[in-house]
Amino acid sequence: MSLEKIVIIGSGPAGTRAAETLLRQGCRNITVISEAPASGGQIYRRQPQGFGRQADEIYGSEAEKATALHRSFDALAGSVDYRPNTLVWNIFDRKVFTNGPDGVEEIPFDRLVLTTGAMDRILPVPGWTFPGVFTLGGAQIALKHQACAIGRQVVFAGAGPLLYLVAWQYMKAGAHVVAVLDTSAFANKMAASLKLLALPRLMFRGLKFRRDLKAKGVALHEGVRLTRIDGDRSVTAINFTKSGVTQRLACDAVGLGFGLNPEMQIAELAGGRTRFDRTFRQWVLAHDGEGRVAEDVYVAGDGHAIGGADVAELTGERAAWAVLADLGLPVSAERQSVIRRALKRQAIFRQGIEQSFPLPAEWLVDTPDETILCRCENVTFGEVRAAITELEPNDVNRLKAFARPGMGRCQGRVCGHVLAELLAAETGRPLEEVGRLRGQAPVKPLHYKAAAGMAEAGIQQWLEQADKVLENG
Amino acid sequence: MAEANETDIAIIGGGIAGVASAYHLALAGKRVTVLEKGAVGAQASGVNFGGLRTNGRAMAELSLSLRAREIWRKLKDLIGHDCETEFTGHVEICDREDHLAAVEKWAPEANAFGVGAEMLSGAAVARRFPWIGRRMLGGIYVATDGAANPRLVTPVFARAVRKLGVTIREQEPVTSVGYHNGRFEITTGKGAVIRSPILVNAAGAWGKRIAQHFGEDYPLDVMAPQMVVSEPFARQVTATVDYPVNGRFFYVRQISRGNLLFGRGPGRADLDTSRASYVPQNVFDASRIAIDILPMLKGRTFLRSWAGVEGKTPDSLPILGPSPVRDGLIHAFGFSGHGFQLGPATGAVVTDLILKGKTATDISGFSPRRFKTS
Ligand SMILES: Cc1cc2nc3c(=O)[nH]c(=O)nc-3n(C[C@H](O)[C@H](O)[C@H](O)COP(=O)(O)OP(=O)(O)OC[C@H]3O[C@@H](n4cnc5c(N)ncnc54)[C@H](O)[C@@H]3O)c2cc1C
Ligand SMILES: Cc1cc2nc3c(=O)[nH]c(=O)nc-3n(C[C@H](O)[C@H](O)[C@H](O)COP(=O)(O)OP(=O)(O)OC[C@H]3O[C@@H](n4cnc5c(N)ncnc54)[C@H](O)[C@@H]3O)c2cc1C
C-alpha cells in the first residue's frame, strides 16, 4: 500500500487506465483532475445528461471499448479524489494549480501522471477563419456530444485517419457529406500498407470507411491541394487543385484537420523534456520508454505522442507500472511485457499512418501574405514573413516576440507548429532547429477574479486600511 | 581552432545597454564587436514592462534618465522604427500619508532637473483617471513619460547597429577575459579570441561574473520582476500607473492594441540557466490589487505571466563608470529593475567615457568605487 499523493491529470483512456491500475495495486491517495465534465476523454466522450442515445450509436465499432472504459472509471468513484470540470493551468514547486467549480486551488503532489490528450493539427488555408470552418475533432464533438452536424453540405478536408472516420460518422448520422478532400495521394497509402497491416483490424476498418462513403456517393479526392475557402459571412465553397486542375465545391461547412498535436504544455511546466520526432514531424515528450519524463513525473496517451485510443490505454497502464516500481510496490512483469509487445505493433502501424498522411507543410511558403496565421492575435503570413526577413529571429519563440503570433488565448497551440514550419521553410533550415513555442502558464486564460481569491491576507488588509485612511482624510 | 579578431571596442552583453553603447560608438566611427551569449535583447531588455518613466526615480538617476527621455523621443529617426513608443504619461498614486509626503518632497527636487512632475489631489486623480476604481489621497504625474515595446527595441537597435558596421556575435558566450600587452583578450564559447584595447561590461545580471575576471567583486544580487498580461480589450487605461502595496509596487499599463500589462514581483531567477520563472502567489496578489484599482478587470482573463533575470545592487543604482582596477574597462550593469528607460542614454554615456574620458551627464551616484570590491 502507498499513501503517496499521486495526481493524475486527464480522465480519458490513458488517465482511466493509470488510475485503475494504481488503485488496484495499492495506491490509496489518488487524485484525478480533468477539465472535462465526465470521463472518457476525446474518443469516448460521454454525451451530456439527458441525451439517451445508445453506446453503439455514438461509438460505432468502438462501443464495447467505450462502455468498458466508462465502467472502469465509474468503479473508481469513492476510491479516488475525482475533480471534473477542473482545469490544471500551472505546475510549480511540486504543486498543481487548478481552477474549478470552487475557484483556484493549489494541490501538492508526490507524483504526477499526465494524460492530457491531443488537439487537432491545422494548416491554414486562405479563408480558414470563416465561420463554418471547424476542426475535424470539433466537427466530431458536435456530432457525438451534441448530436448536431456542423452544416447541411459538409466537406471534410485535410489528412489523417480522422478525416475518413469523421466523414463516415457524419454520413451514418444522415448528414450530407459533399466530399472528402484528402491531401495525401493514394500512392502514399499503398507504400505504407505493409506497416498498416501490423494492425489488420484498424486497416480494414479504414478501408471500410472509404468503401461505405463511395457507396453513398460521397466524392473522394486524393492528392489534392487546398487552395482557398470562399465565404462572405460564412463558408460558401472550397477550392482545390488535383493533377493541375482547379475545382470548386459549394458547401456551407468544412471540417479541416491534419492529424493531431500532443498537448504538452503541462508536462513542460512540470519539467518534462521534449524531442523532435521525424516520423511525426512534431515534438513529443522524451520519456524513458516507460513514461518517466522528469523526476516523479510520468506521461501517457496522446499527450506524450500521438498513438490513438488503444495506445492511450496501454501507455496509461504502463505509466502506472512505472509509478508502482518507483514506489517500491510489486509490478507485474507479465503485464509490462504484454504492453511492450502490443505497443511495438502499434508503433509500426503508427508509422504507416504517418507515411499514409504526410503533412503537406510545403504549401506554407506559397500561402498568400494576407492569410491569417494566428487567429487569436490576428497576425497574417505577411506580417510574420516581414518579421523573419527584417529581424532574423533564430527560433519560433523569438519570432513570436517580434510579430505576436502565438501570443493570444490559445498560447500558440493552434499556430505554433505552422510558425515553426514557416520559419524553417523561409530560412531553409531544418524544422527541429527552429524550436517550438515554450509552454507557458496559465495554459488557458484565467479570470483575474479567480486568481485574486488566492491573494494573501496582507493585500486585503492594506486595501481595507487604505479605505480607513480615506474616510478619515 | 582559435580565430583572432581585432576590434577597437568589445562589448560583452547584447541587452539595451550594450547595443545602445555600440550604436553611439559606431556613429562616432569606431570598430565595435558585441558579444552576446544568447540572442540580442532576449534577457531583461526584451521581457520587461516597457515603462519609460522619469517619475519616481532616485535623484542620482535623473540626469541620466532625462538624457534618455530625449533619445526615446527621437527613436524612430535614430533606428528607423518607433517600436511602439508612446508618451501617454505616468502617475504614481498614493493612499497613505507617508507616501504622499514622500512624493511631495520629491517633486520640487525632481522638477529642478526638469522632470516636469505635477502634484495631483485625490479629486484630480479621480477626474483625470476615471478608470481608477479607488479613491486616492493624491498622486504625482509626469505627462512626458511613456512606454515602448521591449520585444522590439533592442533587436531593432541591433539591426541599426549592424547597418553601421558593428559586428554582433550572437549565441556566443564570453567564457574568459584576460589582459595582455595593453589589450583585452576575450575568449568565447565558440573558441574565438577577440582582442581590443577597450572593453565594455554590459552583461546585465551577469556583470558581476565578468568583473570577477579582473578581481573585482561587486555586491550584485539577482532579482526577477514579474509580469502578467491580459486578453485585449478596448483601451481605457490611458496612463501608466504605479501603486505601492505593502512595500512593493504594483504597476500597470494598457498597450494600444488592448492588452493590459501589470507587474509585481519578485519571481525567481537563475543565472546559470538564464531563465526566470514567475511565482504564482505574486500573480494572485497582483490580481487582487488589479481588480480593486481597475474594476474593469473583474470579468476579464489574463493570458500569461513571466519573469525576467535582472541584476540588483544594494542601493538599486547601476554600476556605471570606469573600472577602478583596469584601464580601458567600463562597467555598465546592475540596473536593478529600471534600466530599460536608461538604456539609450547609458550607451551615450559609455561612449562619452570612451571617447572623451568624461561625460556631461551626472553619473556620480553610479561609481563602481562606491563598493568595496576586493
Ligand atoms: C477532437 C478529437 C477527436 C478525436 N477523435 C478520435 C476518434 O474518433 N477515434 C480515435 O481513435 N481517436 C480520436 N482522437 C484521438 C484521441 O485523442 C485518442 O484516441 C484518445 O482519446 C487519447 O486518449 P488520452 O487519454 O491520451 O487523451 P484524451 O482522451 O484526450 O483525454 C485527455 C483528458 O485530459 C484532460 N485535460 C487535458 N488538459 C488538461 C488540463 N490542462 N487540465 C485538466 N484536464 C486536462 C481532458 O479534458 C481530457 O479529459 C481524437 C482526438 C481529438 C483531439
Ligand atoms: C520583468 C521586468 C520588468 C521591467 N520593467 C522595466 C520598466 O518598466 N522600465 C525600466 O526602465 N526597466 C525595467 N526593467 C529593467 C530593465 O529591463 C533592465 O534594467 C534592462 O533591460 C537592463 O539592460 P541590460 O542591457 O543591462 O541587461 P540585459 O538585457 O540583461 O542584457 C545583458 C546581456 O548580457 C548577456 N550576457 C551575460 N553574460 C554574458 C557572457 N558571459 N557572454 C556574452 N553575453 C553575456 C546576456 O545574455 C544579456 O543578453 C524590467 C526588468 C524586468 C525583468
Short mmCIF file of N, CA, C and O in Angstrom, two decimals, chain B residues 131-189:
data_model
loop_
_atom_site.label_atom_id
_atom_site.label_comp_id
_atom_site.label_asym_id
_atom_site.label_seq_id
_atom_site.Cartn_x
_atom_site.Cartn_y
_atom_site.Cartn_z
N TRP B 131 -10.98 55.75 -14.65
CA TRP B 131 -10.99 54.28 -14.65
C TRP B 131 -10.30 53.70 -13.43
O TRP B 131 -10.32 52.49 -13.22
N ILE B 132 -9.67 54.55 -12.61
CA ILE B 132 -9.11 54.04 -11.35
C ILE B 132 -10.27 53.91 -10.37
O ILE B 132 -10.93 54.88 -10.05
N GLY B 133 -10.49 52.69 -9.90
CA GLY B 133 -11.71 52.43 -9.15
C GLY B 133 -11.59 52.67 -7.66
O GLY B 133 -12.42 52.21 -6.88
N ARG B 134 -10.57 53.38 -7.24
CA ARG B 134 -10.34 53.53 -5.81
C ARG B 134 -10.01 54.99 -5.56
O ARG B 134 -9.28 55.61 -6.34
N ARG B 135 -10.55 55.52 -4.50
CA ARG B 135 -10.23 56.90 -4.16
C ARG B 135 -8.79 56.96 -3.68
O ARG B 135 -8.28 56.02 -3.10
N MET B 136 -8.15 58.08 -3.94
CA MET B 136 -6.75 58.23 -3.56
C MET B 136 -6.58 59.53 -2.79
O MET B 136 -7.38 60.45 -2.91
N LEU B 137 -5.52 59.59 -2.00
CA LEU B 137 -5.21 60.85 -1.32
C LEU B 137 -4.62 61.84 -2.31
O LEU B 137 -4.75 63.06 -2.16
N GLY B 138 -3.95 61.33 -3.30
CA GLY B 138 -3.32 62.19 -4.28
C GLY B 138 -2.43 61.38 -5.19
O GLY B 138 -2.47 60.14 -5.18
N GLY B 139 -1.65 62.11 -5.97
CA GLY B 139 -0.76 61.40 -6.88
C GLY B 139 0.25 62.36 -7.47
O GLY B 139 0.21 63.58 -7.22
N ILE B 140 1.16 61.80 -8.23
CA ILE B 140 2.15 62.63 -8.90
C ILE B 140 2.23 62.16 -10.34
O ILE B 140 2.30 60.95 -10.60
N TYR B 141 2.21 63.12 -11.27
CA TYR B 141 2.02 62.78 -12.67
C TYR B 141 3.10 63.43 -13.52
O TYR B 141 3.43 64.60 -13.34
N VAL B 142 3.66 62.64 -14.46
CA VAL B 142 4.60 63.19 -15.43
C VAL B 142 4.04 62.91 -16.82
O VAL B 142 3.98 61.74 -17.25
N ALA B 143 3.60 63.95 -17.50
CA ALA B 143 2.90 63.79 -18.77
C ALA B 143 3.81 63.27 -19.88
O ALA B 143 3.35 62.63 -20.81
N THR B 144 5.11 63.53 -19.78
CA THR B 144 6.02 63.17 -20.88
C THR B 144 6.61 61.78 -20.73
O THR B 144 7.42 61.37 -21.55
N ASP B 145 6.23 61.07 -19.69
CA ASP B 145 6.71 59.69 -19.57
C ASP B 145 5.89 58.80 -20.50
O ASP B 145 4.82 59.18 -20.96
N GLY B 146 6.40 57.62 -20.75
CA GLY B 146 5.70 56.75 -21.69
C GLY B 146 6.12 55.31 -21.60
O GLY B 146 6.47 54.81 -20.53
N ALA B 147 6.08 54.66 -22.75
CA ALA B 147 6.40 53.23 -22.79
C ALA B 147 6.78 52.85 -24.22
O ALA B 147 6.50 53.60 -25.16
N ALA B 148 7.45 51.73 -24.35
CA ALA B 148 7.80 51.19 -25.67
C ALA B 148 7.71 49.68 -25.62
O ALA B 148 7.62 49.10 -24.53
N ASN B 149 7.70 49.05 -26.78
CA ASN B 149 7.63 47.59 -26.82
C ASN B 149 9.04 47.00 -26.69
O ASN B 149 9.84 47.06 -27.62
N PRO B 150 9.34 46.43 -25.54
CA PRO B 150 10.70 45.96 -25.28
C PRO B 150 11.11 44.79 -26.18
O PRO B 150 12.29 44.57 -26.39
N ARG B 151 10.13 44.06 -26.68
CA ARG B 151 10.48 42.92 -27.52
C ARG B 151 11.09 43.39 -28.84
O ARG B 151 11.80 42.66 -29.51
N LEU B 152 10.76 44.65 -29.20
CA LEU B 152 11.28 45.18 -30.46
C LEU B 152 12.52 46.05 -30.28
O LEU B 152 13.40 46.06 -31.14
N VAL B 153 12.55 46.83 -29.19
CA VAL B 153 13.55 47.90 -29.10
C VAL B 153 14.98 47.41 -29.33
O VAL B 153 15.67 47.90 -30.23
N THR B 154 15.44 46.46 -28.54
CA THR B 154 16.85 46.06 -28.65
C THR B 154 17.15 45.37 -29.98
O THR B 154 18.15 45.71 -30.62
N PRO B 155 16.29 44.44 -30.44
CA PRO B 155 16.56 43.86 -31.76
C PRO B 155 16.57 44.91 -32.89
O PRO B 155 17.38 44.80 -33.82
N VAL B 156 15.71 45.91 -32.81
CA VAL B 156 15.70 46.93 -33.86
C VAL B 156 16.95 47.82 -33.75
O VAL B 156 17.57 48.17 -34.75
N PHE B 157 17.33 48.14 -32.53
CA PHE B 157 18.60 48.83 -32.30
C PHE B 157 19.74 48.01 -32.92
O PHE B 157 20.62 48.54 -33.61
N ALA B 158 19.70 46.71 -32.71
CA ALA B 158 20.77 45.83 -33.22
C ALA B 158 20.82 45.86 -34.74
O ALA B 158 21.89 45.89 -35.34
N ARG B 159 19.64 45.90 -35.34
CA ARG B 159 19.59 45.97 -36.80
C ARG B 159 20.27 47.25 -37.29
O ARG B 159 21.07 47.25 -38.22
N ALA B 160 19.95 48.37 -36.60
CA ALA B 160 20.55 49.66 -36.99
C ALA B 160 22.06 49.64 -36.78
O ALA B 160 22.83 50.17 -37.59
N VAL B 161 22.44 49.01 -35.70
CA VAL B 161 23.86 48.96 -35.34
C VAL B 161 24.65 48.14 -36.37
O VAL B 161 25.75 48.50 -36.77
N ARG B 162 24.05 47.05 -36.82
CA ARG B 162 24.71 46.23 -37.85
C ARG B 162 24.88 47.02 -39.13
O ARG B 162 25.90 46.93 -39.81
N LYS B 163 23.86 47.83 -39.45
CA LYS B 163 23.96 48.65 -40.67
C LYS B 163 25.12 49.63 -40.56
O LYS B 163 25.69 50.04 -41.56
N LEU B 164 25.44 50.02 -39.33
CA LEU B 164 26.56 50.95 -39.13
C LEU B 164 27.90 50.22 -39.11
O LEU B 164 28.94 50.82 -38.85
N GLY B 165 27.87 48.92 -39.35
CA GLY B 165 29.13 48.18 -39.47
C GLY B 165 29.58 47.45 -38.21
O GLY B 165 30.67 46.87 -38.19
N VAL B 166 28.75 47.49 -37.18
CA VAL B 166 29.12 46.79 -35.94
C VAL B 166 28.96 45.27 -36.14
O VAL B 166 28.02 44.83 -36.79
N THR B 167 29.87 44.51 -35.58
CA THR B 167 29.73 43.06 -35.59
C THR B 167 29.02 42.65 -34.32
O THR B 167 29.48 42.96 -33.22
N ILE B 168 27.90 41.96 -34.46
CA ILE B 168 27.22 41.43 -33.27
C ILE B 168 27.31 39.91 -33.37
O ILE B 168 26.83 39.32 -34.33
N ARG B 169 27.94 39.32 -32.41
CA ARG B 169 28.07 37.87 -32.42
C ARG B 169 27.11 37.29 -31.41
O ARG B 169 27.32 37.40 -30.21
N GLU B 170 26.03 36.69 -31.93
CA GLU B 170 25.02 36.11 -31.04
C GLU B 170 25.34 34.64 -30.79
O GLU B 170 26.13 34.04 -31.51
N GLN B 171 24.68 34.09 -29.80
CA GLN B 171 24.90 32.69 -29.40
C GLN B 171 26.39 32.46 -29.12
O GLN B 171 26.92 31.40 -29.40
N GLU B 172 27.05 33.45 -28.62
CA GLU B 172 28.49 33.33 -28.39
C GLU B 172 28.87 33.86 -27.01
O GLU B 172 29.23 35.02 -26.83
N PRO B 173 28.78 33.01 -26.00
CA PRO B 173 29.09 33.44 -24.63
C PRO B 173 30.58 33.74 -24.45
O PRO B 173 31.41 33.04 -25.02
N VAL B 174 30.85 34.74 -23.69
CA VAL B 174 32.23 35.01 -23.31
C VAL B 174 32.57 34.07 -22.16
O VAL B 174 31.88 34.05 -21.14
N THR B 175 33.62 33.28 -22.35
CA THR B 175 33.95 32.30 -21.32
C THR B 175 35.13 32.74 -20.45
O THR B 175 35.24 32.33 -19.31
N SER B 176 36.02 33.57 -21.01
CA SER B 176 37.06 34.13 -20.15
C SER B 176 37.56 35.44 -20.74
O SER B 176 37.44 35.70 -21.94
N VAL B 177 38.07 36.28 -19.86
CA VAL B 177 38.60 37.57 -20.28
C VAL B 177 39.95 37.77 -19.60
O VAL B 177 40.07 37.57 -18.39
N GLY B 178 40.95 38.13 -20.37
CA GLY B 178 42.26 38.43 -19.79
C GLY B 178 42.78 39.75 -20.35
O GLY B 178 42.10 40.42 -21.13
N TYR B 179 43.96 40.12 -19.92
CA TYR B 179 44.54 41.39 -20.37
C TYR B 179 46.02 41.15 -20.61
O TYR B 179 46.73 40.74 -19.70
N HIS B 180 46.48 41.34 -21.84
CA HIS B 180 47.89 41.11 -22.17
C HIS B 180 48.38 42.21 -23.09
O HIS B 180 47.71 42.53 -24.08
N ASN B 181 49.52 42.75 -22.77
CA ASN B 181 50.16 43.76 -23.63
C ASN B 181 49.21 44.87 -24.05
O ASN B 181 49.08 45.17 -25.24
N GLY B 182 48.50 45.42 -23.08
CA GLY B 182 47.64 46.56 -23.39
C GLY B 182 46.36 46.20 -24.13
O GLY B 182 45.67 47.07 -24.65
N ARG B 183 46.05 44.92 -24.20
CA ARG B 183 44.82 44.52 -24.88
C ARG B 183 44.02 43.52 -24.05
O ARG B 183 44.60 42.67 -23.39
N PHE B 184 42.71 43.67 -24.16
CA PHE B 184 41.84 42.65 -23.57
C PHE B 184 41.81 41.47 -24.53
O PHE B 184 41.79 41.66 -25.75
N GLU B 185 41.81 40.28 -23.96
CA GLU B 185 41.69 39.07 -24.77
C GLU B 185 40.44 38.35 -24.31
O GLU B 185 40.39 37.85 -23.19
N ILE B 186 39.49 38.32 -25.20
CA ILE B 186 38.18 37.80 -24.82
C ILE B 186 37.96 36.48 -25.56
O ILE B 186 37.98 36.44 -26.78
N THR B 187 37.76 35.43 -24.80
CA THR B 187 37.58 34.11 -25.42
C THR B 187 36.10 33.74 -25.34
O THR B 187 35.45 33.94 -24.32
N THR B 188 35.57 33.20 -26.44
CA THR B 188 34.16 32.86 -26.46
C THR B 188 33.96 31.36 -26.49
O THR B 188 34.89 30.61 -26.77
N GLY B 189 32.74 30.99 -26.23
CA GLY B 189 32.38 29.58 -26.22
C GLY B 189 32.55 28.92 -27.57
O GLY B 189 32.53 27.69 -27.67
#
